[in-house]
mmCIF file of C-alpha atoms and ligand atoms in Angstrom:
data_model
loop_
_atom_site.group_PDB
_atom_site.id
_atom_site.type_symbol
_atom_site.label_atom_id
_atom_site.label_comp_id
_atom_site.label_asym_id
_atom_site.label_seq_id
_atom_site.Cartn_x
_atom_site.Cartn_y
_atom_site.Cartn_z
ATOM 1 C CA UNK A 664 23.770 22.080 10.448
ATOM 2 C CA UNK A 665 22.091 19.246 8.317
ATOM 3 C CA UNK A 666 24.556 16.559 7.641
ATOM 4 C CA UNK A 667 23.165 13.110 6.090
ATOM 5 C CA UNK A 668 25.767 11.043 8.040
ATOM 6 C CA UNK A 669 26.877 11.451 11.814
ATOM 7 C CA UNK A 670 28.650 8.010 12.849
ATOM 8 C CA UNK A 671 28.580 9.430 16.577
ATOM 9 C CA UNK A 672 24.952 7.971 16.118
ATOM 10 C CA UNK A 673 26.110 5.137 16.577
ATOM 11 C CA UNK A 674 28.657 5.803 19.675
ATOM 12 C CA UNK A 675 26.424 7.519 22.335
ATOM 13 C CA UNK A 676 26.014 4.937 24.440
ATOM 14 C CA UNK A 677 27.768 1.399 25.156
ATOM 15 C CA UNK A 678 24.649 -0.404 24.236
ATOM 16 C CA UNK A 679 24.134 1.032 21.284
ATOM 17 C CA UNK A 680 28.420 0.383 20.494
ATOM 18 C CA UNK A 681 27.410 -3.381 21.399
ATOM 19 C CA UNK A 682 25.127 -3.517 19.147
ATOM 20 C CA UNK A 683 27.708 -2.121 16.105
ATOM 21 C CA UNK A 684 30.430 -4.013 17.548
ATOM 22 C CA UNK A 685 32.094 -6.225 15.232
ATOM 23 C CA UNK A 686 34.813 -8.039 16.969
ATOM 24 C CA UNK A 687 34.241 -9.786 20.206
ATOM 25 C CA UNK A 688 36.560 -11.534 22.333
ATOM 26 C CA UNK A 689 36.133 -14.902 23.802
ATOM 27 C CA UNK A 690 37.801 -17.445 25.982
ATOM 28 C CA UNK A 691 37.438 -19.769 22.900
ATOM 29 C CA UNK A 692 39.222 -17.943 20.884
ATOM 30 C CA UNK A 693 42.685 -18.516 23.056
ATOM 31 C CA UNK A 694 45.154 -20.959 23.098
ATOM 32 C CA UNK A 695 47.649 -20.281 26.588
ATOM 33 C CA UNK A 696 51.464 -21.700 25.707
ATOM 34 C CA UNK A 697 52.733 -23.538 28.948
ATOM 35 C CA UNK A 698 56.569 -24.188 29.822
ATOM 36 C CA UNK A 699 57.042 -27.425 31.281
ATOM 37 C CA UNK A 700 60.503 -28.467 33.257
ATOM 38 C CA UNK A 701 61.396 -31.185 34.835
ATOM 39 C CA UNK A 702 60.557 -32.244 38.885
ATOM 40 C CA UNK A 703 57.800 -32.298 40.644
ATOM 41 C CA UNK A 704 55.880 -29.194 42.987
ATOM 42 C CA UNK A 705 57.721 -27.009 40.607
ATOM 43 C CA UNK A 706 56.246 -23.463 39.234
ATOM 44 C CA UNK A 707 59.233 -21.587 38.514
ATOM 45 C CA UNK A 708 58.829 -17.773 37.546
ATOM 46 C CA UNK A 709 60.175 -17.025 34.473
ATOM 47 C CA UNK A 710 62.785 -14.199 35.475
ATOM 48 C CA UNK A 711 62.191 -13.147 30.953
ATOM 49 C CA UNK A 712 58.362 -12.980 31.391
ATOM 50 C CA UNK A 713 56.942 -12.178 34.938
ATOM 51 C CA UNK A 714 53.774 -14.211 35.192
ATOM 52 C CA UNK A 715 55.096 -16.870 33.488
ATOM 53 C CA UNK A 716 56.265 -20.246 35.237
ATOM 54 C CA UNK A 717 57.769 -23.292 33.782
ATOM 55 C CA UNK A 718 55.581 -26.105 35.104
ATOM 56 C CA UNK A 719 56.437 -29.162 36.664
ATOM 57 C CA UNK A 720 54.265 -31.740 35.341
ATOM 58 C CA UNK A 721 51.865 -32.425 38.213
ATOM 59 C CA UNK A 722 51.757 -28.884 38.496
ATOM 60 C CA UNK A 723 51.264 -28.343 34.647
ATOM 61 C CA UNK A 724 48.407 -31.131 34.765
ATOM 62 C CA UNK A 725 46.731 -28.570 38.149
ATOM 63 C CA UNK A 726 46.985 -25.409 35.829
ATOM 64 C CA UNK A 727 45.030 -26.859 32.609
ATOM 65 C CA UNK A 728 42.398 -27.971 35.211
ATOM 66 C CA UNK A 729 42.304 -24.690 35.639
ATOM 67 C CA UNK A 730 42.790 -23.577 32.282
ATOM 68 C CA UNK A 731 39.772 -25.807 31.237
ATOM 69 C CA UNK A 732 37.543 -24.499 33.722
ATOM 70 C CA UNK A 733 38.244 -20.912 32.467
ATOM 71 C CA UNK A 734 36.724 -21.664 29.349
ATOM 72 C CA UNK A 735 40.103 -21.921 27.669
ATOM 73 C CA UNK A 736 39.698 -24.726 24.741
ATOM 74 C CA UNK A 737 43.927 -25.598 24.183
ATOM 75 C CA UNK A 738 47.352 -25.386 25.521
ATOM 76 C CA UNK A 739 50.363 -25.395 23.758
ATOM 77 C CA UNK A 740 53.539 -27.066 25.400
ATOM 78 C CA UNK A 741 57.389 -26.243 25.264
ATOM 79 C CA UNK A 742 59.932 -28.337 27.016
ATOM 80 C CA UNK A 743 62.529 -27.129 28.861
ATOM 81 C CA UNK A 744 65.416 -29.499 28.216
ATOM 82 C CA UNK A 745 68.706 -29.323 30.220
ATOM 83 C CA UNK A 746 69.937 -32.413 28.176
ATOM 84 C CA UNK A 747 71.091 -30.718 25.054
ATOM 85 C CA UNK A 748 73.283 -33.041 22.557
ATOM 86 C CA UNK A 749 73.732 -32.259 18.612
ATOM 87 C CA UNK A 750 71.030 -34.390 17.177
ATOM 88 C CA UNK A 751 68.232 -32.936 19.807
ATOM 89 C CA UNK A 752 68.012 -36.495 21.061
ATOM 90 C CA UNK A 753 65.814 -35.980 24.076
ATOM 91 C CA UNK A 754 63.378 -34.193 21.459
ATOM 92 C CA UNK A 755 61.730 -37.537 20.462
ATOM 93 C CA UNK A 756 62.372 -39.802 23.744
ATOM 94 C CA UNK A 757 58.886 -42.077 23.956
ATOM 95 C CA UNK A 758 59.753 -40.714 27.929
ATOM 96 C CA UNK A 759 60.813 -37.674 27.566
ATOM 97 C CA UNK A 760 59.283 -34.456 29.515
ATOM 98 C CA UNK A 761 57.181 -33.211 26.847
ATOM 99 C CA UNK A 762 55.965 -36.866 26.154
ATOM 100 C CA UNK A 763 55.169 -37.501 30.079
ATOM 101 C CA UNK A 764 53.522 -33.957 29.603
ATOM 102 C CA UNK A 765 51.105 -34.294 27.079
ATOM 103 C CA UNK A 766 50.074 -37.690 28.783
ATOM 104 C CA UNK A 767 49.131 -36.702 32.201
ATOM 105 C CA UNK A 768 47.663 -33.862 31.094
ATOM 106 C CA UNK A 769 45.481 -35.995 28.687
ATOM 107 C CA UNK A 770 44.426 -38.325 31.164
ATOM 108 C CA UNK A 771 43.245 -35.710 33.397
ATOM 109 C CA UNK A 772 41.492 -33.222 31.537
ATOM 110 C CA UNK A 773 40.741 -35.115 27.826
ATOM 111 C CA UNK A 774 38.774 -32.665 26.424
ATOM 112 C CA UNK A 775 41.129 -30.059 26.787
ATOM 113 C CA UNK A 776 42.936 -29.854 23.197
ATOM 114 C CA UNK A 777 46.573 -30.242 23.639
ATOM 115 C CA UNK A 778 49.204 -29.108 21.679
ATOM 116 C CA UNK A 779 53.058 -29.049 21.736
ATOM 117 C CA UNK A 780 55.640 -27.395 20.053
ATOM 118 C CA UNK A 781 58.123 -29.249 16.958
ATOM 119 C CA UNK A 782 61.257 -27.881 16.900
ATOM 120 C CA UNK A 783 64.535 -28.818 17.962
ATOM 121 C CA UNK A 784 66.045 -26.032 19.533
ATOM 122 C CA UNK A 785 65.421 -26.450 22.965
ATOM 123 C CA UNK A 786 67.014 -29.806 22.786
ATOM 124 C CA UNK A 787 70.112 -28.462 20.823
ATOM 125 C CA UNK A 788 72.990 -27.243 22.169
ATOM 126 C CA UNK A 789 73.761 -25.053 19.627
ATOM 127 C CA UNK A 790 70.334 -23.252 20.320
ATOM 128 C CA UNK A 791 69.046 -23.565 16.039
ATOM 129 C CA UNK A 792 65.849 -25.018 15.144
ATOM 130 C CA UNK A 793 67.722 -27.469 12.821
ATOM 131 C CA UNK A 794 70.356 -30.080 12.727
ATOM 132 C CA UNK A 795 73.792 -28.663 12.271
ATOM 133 C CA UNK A 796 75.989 -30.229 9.607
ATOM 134 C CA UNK A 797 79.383 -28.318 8.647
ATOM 135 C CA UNK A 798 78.087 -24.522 9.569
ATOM 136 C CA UNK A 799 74.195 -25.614 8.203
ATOM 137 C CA UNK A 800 71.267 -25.865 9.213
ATOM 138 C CA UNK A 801 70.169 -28.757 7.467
ATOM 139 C CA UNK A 802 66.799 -29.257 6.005
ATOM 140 C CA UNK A 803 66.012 -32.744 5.553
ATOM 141 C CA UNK A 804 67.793 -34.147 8.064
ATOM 142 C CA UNK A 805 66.162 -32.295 10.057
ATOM 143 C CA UNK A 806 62.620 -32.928 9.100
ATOM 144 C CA UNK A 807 63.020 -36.602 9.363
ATOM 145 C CA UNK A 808 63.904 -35.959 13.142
ATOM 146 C CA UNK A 809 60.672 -33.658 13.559
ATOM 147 C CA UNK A 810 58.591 -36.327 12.210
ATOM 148 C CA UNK A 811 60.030 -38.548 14.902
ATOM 149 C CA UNK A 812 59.605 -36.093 17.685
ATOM 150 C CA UNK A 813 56.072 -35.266 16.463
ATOM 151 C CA UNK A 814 55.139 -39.292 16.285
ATOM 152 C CA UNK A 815 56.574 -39.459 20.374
ATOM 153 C CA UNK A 816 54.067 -36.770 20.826
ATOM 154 C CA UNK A 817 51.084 -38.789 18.799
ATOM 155 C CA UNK A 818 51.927 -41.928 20.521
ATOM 156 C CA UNK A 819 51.725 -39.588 24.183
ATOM 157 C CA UNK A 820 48.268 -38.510 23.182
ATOM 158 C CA UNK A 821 48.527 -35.220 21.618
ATOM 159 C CA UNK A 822 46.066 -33.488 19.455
ATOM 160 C CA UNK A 823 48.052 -31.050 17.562
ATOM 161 C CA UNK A 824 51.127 -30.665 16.690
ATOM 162 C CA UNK A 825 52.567 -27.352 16.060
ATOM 163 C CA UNK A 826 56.171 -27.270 14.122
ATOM 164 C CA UNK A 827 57.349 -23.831 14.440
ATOM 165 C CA UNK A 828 61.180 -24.810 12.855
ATOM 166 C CA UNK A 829 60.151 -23.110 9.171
ATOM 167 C CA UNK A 830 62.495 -26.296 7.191
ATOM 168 C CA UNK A 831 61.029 -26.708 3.915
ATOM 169 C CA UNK A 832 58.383 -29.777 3.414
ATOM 170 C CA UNK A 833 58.230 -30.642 7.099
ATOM 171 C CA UNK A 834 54.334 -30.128 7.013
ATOM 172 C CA UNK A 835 53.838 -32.814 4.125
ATOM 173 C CA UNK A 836 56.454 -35.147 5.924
ATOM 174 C CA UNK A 837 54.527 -34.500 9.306
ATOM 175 C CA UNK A 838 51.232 -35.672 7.663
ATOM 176 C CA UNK A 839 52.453 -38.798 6.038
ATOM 177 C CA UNK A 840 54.637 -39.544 9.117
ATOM 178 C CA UNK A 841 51.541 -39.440 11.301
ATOM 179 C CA UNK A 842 49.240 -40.961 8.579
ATOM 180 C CA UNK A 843 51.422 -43.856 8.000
ATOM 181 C CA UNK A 844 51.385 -45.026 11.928
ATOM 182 C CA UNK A 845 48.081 -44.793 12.430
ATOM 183 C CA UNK A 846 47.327 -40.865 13.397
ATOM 184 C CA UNK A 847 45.575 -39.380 11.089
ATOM 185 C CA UNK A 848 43.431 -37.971 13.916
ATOM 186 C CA UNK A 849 46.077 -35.717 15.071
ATOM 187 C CA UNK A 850 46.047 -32.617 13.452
ATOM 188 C CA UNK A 851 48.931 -29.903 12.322
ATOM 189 C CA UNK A 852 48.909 -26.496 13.525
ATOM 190 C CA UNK A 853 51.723 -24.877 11.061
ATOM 191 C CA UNK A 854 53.661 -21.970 11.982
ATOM 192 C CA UNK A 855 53.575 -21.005 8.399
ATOM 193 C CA UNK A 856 55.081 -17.434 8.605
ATOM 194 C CA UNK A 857 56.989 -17.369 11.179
ATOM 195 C CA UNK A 858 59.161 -14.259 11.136
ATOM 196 C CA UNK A 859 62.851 -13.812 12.199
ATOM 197 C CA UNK A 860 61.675 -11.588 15.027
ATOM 198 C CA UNK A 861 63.318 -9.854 18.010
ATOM 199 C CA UNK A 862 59.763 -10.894 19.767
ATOM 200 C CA UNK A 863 61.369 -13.535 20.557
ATOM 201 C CA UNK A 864 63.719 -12.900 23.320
ATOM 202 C CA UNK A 865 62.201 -13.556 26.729
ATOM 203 C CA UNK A 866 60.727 -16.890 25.444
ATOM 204 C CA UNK A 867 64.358 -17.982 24.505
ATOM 205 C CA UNK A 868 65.552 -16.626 28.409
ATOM 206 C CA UNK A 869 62.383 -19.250 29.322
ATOM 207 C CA UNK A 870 63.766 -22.721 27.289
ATOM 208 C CA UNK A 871 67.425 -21.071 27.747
ATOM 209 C CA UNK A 872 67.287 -22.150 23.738
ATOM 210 C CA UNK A 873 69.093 -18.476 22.414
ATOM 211 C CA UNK A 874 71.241 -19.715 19.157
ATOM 212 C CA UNK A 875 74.955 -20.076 20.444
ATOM 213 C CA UNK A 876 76.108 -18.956 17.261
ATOM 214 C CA UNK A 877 74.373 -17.017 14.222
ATOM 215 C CA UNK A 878 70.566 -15.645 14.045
ATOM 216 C CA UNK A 879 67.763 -17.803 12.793
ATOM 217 C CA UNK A 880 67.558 -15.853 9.155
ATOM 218 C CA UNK A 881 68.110 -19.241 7.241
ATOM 219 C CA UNK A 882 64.994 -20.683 7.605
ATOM 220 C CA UNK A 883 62.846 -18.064 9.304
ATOM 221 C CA UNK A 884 61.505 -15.407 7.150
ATOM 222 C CA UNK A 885 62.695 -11.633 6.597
ATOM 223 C CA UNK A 886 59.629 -9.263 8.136
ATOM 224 C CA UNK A 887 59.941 -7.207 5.221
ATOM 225 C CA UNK A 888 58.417 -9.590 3.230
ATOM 226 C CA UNK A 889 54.297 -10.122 3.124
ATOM 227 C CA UNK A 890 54.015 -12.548 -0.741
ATOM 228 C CA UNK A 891 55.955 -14.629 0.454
ATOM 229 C CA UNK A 892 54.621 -15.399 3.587
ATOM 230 C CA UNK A 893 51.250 -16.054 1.508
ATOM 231 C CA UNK A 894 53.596 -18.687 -0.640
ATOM 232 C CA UNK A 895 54.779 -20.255 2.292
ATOM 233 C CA UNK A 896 51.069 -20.757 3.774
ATOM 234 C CA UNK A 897 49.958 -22.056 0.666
ATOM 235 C CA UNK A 898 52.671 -24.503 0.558
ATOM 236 C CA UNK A 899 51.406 -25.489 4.144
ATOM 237 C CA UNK A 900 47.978 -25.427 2.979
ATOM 238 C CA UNK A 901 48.828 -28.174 -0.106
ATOM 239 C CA UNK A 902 50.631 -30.369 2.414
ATOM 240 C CA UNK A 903 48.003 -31.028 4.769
ATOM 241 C CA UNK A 904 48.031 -28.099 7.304
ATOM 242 C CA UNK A 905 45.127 -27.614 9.245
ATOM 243 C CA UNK A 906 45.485 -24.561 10.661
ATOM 244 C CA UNK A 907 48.156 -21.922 9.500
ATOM 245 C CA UNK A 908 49.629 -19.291 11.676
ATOM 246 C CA UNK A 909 51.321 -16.249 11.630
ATOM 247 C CA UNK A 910 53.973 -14.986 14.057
ATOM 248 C CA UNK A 911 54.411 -12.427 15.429
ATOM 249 C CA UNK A 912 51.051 -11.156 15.824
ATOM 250 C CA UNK A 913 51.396 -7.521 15.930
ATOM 251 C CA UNK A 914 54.261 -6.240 13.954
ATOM 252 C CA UNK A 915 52.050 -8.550 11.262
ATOM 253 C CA UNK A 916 48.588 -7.461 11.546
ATOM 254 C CA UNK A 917 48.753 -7.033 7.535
ATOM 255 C CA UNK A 918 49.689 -10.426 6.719
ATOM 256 C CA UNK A 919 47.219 -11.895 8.796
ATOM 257 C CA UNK A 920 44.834 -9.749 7.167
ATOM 258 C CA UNK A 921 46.143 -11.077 3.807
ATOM 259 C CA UNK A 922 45.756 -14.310 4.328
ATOM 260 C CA UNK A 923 42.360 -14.204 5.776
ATOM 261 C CA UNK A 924 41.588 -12.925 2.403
ATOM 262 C CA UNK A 925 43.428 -15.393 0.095
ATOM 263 C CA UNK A 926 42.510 -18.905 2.416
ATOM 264 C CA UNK A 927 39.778 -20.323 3.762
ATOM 265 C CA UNK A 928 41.142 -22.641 6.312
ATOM 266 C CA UNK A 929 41.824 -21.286 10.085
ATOM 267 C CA UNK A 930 44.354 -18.983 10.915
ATOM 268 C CA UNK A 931 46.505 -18.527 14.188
ATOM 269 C CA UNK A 932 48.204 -15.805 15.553
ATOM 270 C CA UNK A 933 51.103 -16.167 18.015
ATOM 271 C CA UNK A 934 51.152 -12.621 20.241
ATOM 272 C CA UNK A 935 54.506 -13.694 21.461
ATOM 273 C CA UNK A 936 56.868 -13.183 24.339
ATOM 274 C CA UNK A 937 58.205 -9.879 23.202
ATOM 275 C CA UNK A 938 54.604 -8.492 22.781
ATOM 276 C CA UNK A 939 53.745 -10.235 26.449
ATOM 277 C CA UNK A 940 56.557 -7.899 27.677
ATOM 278 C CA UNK A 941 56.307 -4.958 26.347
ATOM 279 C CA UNK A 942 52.767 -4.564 27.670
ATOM 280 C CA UNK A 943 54.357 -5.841 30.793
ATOM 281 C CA UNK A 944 57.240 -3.990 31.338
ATOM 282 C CA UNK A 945 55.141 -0.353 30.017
ATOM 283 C CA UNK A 946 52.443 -1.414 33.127
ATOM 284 C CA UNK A 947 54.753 -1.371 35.143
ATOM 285 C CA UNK A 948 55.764 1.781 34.314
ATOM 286 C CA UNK A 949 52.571 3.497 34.337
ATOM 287 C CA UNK A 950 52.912 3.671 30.635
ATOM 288 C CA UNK A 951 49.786 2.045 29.745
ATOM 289 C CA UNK A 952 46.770 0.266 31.269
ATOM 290 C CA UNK A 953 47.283 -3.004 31.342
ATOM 291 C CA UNK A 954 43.756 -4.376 30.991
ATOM 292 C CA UNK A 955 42.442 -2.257 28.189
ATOM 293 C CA UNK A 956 46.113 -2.851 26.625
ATOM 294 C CA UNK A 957 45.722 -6.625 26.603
ATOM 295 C CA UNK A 958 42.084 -6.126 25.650
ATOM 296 C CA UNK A 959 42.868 -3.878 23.004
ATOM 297 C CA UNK A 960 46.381 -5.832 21.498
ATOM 298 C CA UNK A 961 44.035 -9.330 21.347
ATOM 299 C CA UNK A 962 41.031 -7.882 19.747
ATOM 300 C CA UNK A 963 42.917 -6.529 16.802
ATOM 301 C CA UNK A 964 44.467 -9.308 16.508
ATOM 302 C CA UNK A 965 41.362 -10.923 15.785
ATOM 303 C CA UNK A 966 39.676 -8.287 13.742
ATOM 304 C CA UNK A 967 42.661 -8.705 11.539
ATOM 305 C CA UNK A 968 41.676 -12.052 10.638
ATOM 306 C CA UNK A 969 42.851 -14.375 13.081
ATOM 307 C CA UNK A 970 40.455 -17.078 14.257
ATOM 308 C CA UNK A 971 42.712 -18.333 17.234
ATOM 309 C CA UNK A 972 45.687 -16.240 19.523
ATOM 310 C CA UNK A 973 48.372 -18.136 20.888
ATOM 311 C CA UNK A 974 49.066 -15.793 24.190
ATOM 312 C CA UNK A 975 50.095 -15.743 27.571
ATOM 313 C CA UNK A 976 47.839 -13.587 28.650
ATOM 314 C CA UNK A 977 44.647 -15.663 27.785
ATOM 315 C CA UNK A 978 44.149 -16.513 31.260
ATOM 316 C CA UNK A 979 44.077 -12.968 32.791
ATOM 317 C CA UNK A 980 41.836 -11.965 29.442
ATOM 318 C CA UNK A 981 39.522 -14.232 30.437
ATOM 319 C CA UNK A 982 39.235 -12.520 34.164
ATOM 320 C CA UNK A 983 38.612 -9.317 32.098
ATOM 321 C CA UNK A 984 36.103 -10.247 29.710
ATOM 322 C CA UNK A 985 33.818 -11.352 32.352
HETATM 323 C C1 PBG B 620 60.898 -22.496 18.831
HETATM 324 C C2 PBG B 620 59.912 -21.430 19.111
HETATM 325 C C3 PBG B 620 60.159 -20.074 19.390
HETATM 326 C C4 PBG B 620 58.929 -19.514 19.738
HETATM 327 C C5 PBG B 620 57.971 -20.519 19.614
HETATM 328 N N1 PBG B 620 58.590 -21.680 19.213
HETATM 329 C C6 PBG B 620 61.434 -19.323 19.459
HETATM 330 C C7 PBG B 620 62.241 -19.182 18.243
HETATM 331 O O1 PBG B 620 61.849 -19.513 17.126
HETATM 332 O O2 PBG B 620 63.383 -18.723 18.394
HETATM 333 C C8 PBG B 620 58.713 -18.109 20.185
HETATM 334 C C9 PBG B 620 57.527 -17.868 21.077
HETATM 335 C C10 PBG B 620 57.526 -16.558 21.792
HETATM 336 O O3 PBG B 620 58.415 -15.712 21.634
HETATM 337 O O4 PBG B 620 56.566 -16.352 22.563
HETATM 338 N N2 PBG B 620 61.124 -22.794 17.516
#
């Protein structure tokens, strides 16, 4: 039969695919998110994610040696706080875990880019992102005590700072917070649409930070909605984000795809907990291959549009992409 076009041309053989291949995976395109605790010789498993520790912090500082080595340009830190109050006090304590964190871990590996989370609700003890003030979670109350937090982290070394509590303005108050004291080098990473997402689940098991009371549908968005998560990274864009994300990852490919075609700046991708686990849990299972599932979940991710992944599998990816 003479047909014009056979695209199995271009399949026969996995040279020829490498040389069609458009999307390639590299350690430099990962960021690994790291629990850090309190103590020291600690690595606790994470009974929510297997694989996952929370770090003391001379063990944390060991692991981004290691992290570095692998090729792995960032980290991104949460705390786990057992002091919880009502105003997330411990959240901006100039010696707080975090704080100590992001120091060591500077002073021993500086070129690794460090990053922590801004948020309040591991340091609540009602579990919300916010500040709770008669039944609400309170907007600018709330961003004034982010802006603290994230200047704790500036003055600790940092190089990003990543607020993932969706208030409204926090991005613009982050930026003149940091500009004002003398940090303009420190950079925001913006979890601009950040879904309210049952991805999230084994991550709050790790920072024991589940919301006492209520869901998180205030302030993060509804997933049926892809506009306005375009609005809402445009609003970061105008008030000084560097890089915007979106999260989740996978349940989102199509907004990251949308915004890689209506902004030019960097995107992010968070392949969250709940992703982690169900690859996880279905390897376990001998539902799927857990390699070429990992392989497979992270590349789309970045054919979609994303120029960074935030996942905790980046170190085992890297073991498979050599
Ligand atoms: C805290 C925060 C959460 C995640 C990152 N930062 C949890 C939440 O918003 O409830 C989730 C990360 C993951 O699931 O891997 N604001």
């Amino acid at each position: 039969m003479e047909l014009t076009h056979r695209l199995r041309r271009l399949r026969r053989s996995e040279s020829v695919r490498s040389l069609v291949r458009e999307t390639t995976l590299h350690a430099d395109d990962l960021i690994l998110p790291l629990f850090v605790t309190e103590g020291t010789r600690q690595r606790q498993p994470i009974e929510s994610m297997p694989g996952q520790f929370r770090f003391s912090v001379d063990e944390l500082v060991r692991e981004c040696c290691q992290v570095y080595a692998l090729g792995i340009p960032a980290v991104n830190l949460f705390g786990y706080s057992a002091e919880k109050d009502d105003k997330a006090t411990a959240s901006y304590d100039p010696n707080g875990l975090i704080q100590r964190a992001v120091a060591a871990v500077k002073a021993e590996v500086p070129e690794l880019c460090v990053q922590t989370d801004i948020a309040l609700d591991p340091y609540t003890n009602h579990g919300h992102d916010g500040l709770v003030i008669d039944g609400e979670i309170v907007n600018d109350e709330t961003t004034a005590v982010l802006c603290r937090m994230a200047l704790s982290h500036a003055e600790a070394g940092v190089d990003w700072v990543a607020p993932s509590d969706m208030m409204d303005g926090r991005v613009g108050a982050l930026r003149a917070a940091l500009d004002d004291a003398g940090f303009s080098h420190v950079g925001i990473l913006a979890y601009s649409a950040k879904y309210a997402s049952c991805f999230y689940g084994p991550f709050r098991g790790a920072l024991d930070s589940a919301p006492k009371k209520g869901d998180k549908k205030t302030y993060q968005m509804d997933p049926a909605n892809a506009r306005e998560a375009l609005r809402e990274i445009a609003l970061d864009i105008e008030e000084g984000a560097d890089v915007v994300m979106v999260k989740p990852a996978l349940a989102y490919l199509d907004v990251i795809a949308a915004a890689r075609q209506a902004f030019d700046v960097p995107i992010a991708a968070y392949n969250v907990s709940g992703e982690y686990g169900m690859v996880v849990a279905a390897a376990e299972r001998g539902w799927a291959e857990r390699e070429k599932s990992v392989m497979e979940i992270l590349t789309s991710i970045k054919r979609a549009g994303a120029d960074m992944i935030l996942t905790y599998f980046a170190k085992e990816a890297v073991g498979y992409m050599r």
